[in-house]
mmCIF file of C-alpha atoms in Angstrom:
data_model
loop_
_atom_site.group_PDB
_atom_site.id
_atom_site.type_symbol
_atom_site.label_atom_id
_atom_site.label_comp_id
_atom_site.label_asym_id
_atom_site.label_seq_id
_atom_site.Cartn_x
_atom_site.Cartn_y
_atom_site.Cartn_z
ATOM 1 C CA UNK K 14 103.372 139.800 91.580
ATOM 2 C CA UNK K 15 104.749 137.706 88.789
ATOM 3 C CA UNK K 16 107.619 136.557 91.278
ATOM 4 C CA UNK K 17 105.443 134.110 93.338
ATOM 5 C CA UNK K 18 105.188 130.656 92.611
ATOM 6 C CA UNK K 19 101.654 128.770 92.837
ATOM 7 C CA UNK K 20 101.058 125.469 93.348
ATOM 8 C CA UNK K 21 102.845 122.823 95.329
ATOM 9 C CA UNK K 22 106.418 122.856 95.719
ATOM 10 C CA UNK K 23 107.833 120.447 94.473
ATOM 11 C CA UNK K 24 109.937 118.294 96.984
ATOM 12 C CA UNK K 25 113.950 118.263 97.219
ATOM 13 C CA UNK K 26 115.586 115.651 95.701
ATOM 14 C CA UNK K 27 117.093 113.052 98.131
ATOM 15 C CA UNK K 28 120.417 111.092 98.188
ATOM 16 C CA UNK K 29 119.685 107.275 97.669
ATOM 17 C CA UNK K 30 120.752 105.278 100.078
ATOM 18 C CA UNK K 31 124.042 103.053 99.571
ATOM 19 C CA UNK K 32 123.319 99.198 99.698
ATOM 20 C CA UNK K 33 125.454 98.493 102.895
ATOM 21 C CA UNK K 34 126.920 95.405 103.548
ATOM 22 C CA UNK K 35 124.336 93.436 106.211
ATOM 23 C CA UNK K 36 125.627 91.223 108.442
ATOM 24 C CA UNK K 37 124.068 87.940 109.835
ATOM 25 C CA UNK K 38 122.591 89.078 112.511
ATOM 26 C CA UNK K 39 120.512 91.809 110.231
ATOM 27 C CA UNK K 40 120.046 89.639 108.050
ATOM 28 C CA UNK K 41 118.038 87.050 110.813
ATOM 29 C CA UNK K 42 116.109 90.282 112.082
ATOM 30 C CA UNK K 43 115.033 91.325 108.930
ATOM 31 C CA UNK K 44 113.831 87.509 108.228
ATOM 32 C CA UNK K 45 112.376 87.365 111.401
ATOM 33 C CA UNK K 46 110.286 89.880 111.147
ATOM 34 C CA UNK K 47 108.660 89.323 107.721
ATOM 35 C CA UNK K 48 108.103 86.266 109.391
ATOM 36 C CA UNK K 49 106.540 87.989 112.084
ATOM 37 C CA UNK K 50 104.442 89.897 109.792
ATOM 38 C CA UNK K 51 103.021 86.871 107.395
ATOM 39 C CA UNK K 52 102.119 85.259 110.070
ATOM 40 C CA UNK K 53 99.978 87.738 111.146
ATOM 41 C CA UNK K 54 98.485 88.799 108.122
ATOM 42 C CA UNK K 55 97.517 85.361 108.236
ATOM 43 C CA UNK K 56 96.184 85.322 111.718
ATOM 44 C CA UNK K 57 93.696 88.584 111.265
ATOM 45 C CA UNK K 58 92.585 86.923 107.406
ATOM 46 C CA UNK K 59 91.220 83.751 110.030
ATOM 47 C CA UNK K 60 89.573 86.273 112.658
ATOM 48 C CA UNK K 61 88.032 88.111 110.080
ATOM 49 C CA UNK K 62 86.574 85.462 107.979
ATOM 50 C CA UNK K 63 85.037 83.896 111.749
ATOM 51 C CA UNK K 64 86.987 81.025 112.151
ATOM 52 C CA UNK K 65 87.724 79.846 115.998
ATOM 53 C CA UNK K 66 91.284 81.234 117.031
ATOM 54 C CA UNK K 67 92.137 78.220 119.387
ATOM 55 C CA UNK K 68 92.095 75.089 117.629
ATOM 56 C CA UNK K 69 89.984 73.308 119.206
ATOM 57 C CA UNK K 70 91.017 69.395 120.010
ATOM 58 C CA UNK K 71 88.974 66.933 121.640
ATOM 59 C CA UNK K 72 86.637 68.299 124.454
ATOM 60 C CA UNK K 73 87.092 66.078 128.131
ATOM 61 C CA UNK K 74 83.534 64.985 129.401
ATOM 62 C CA UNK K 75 82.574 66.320 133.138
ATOM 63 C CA UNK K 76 82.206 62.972 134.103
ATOM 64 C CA UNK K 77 84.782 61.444 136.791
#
């Protein structure tokens, strides 16, 4: 039995990627979207910490 192996296996080795050349319009996606992302990271820090989502502005009176 001394021709098993125990433990984990250890994982195959991968090619790395090649650094392709990006064009513009990747380029405005990519931006876009960690863009996208910080902004809401930033929204769900506000929600969490119990601040009012809507901001707020003067309140009209009932009164005609």
């Amino acid at each position: 039995m001394s021709g098993r192996q125990g433990g984990k296996a250890k994982p195959l080795k991968q090619k790395k990627k090649d650094q392709r050349d990006l064009d513009p319009e990747e380029l405005a996606f990519k931006e876009k979207q960690k863009q996208d992302a910080a902004a809401k990271k930033a929204f769900m820090s506000n929600v969490k910490s119990g601040k009012p989502l809507v901001g707020g502005g003067i309140k009209k009176s009932g009164k005609k």
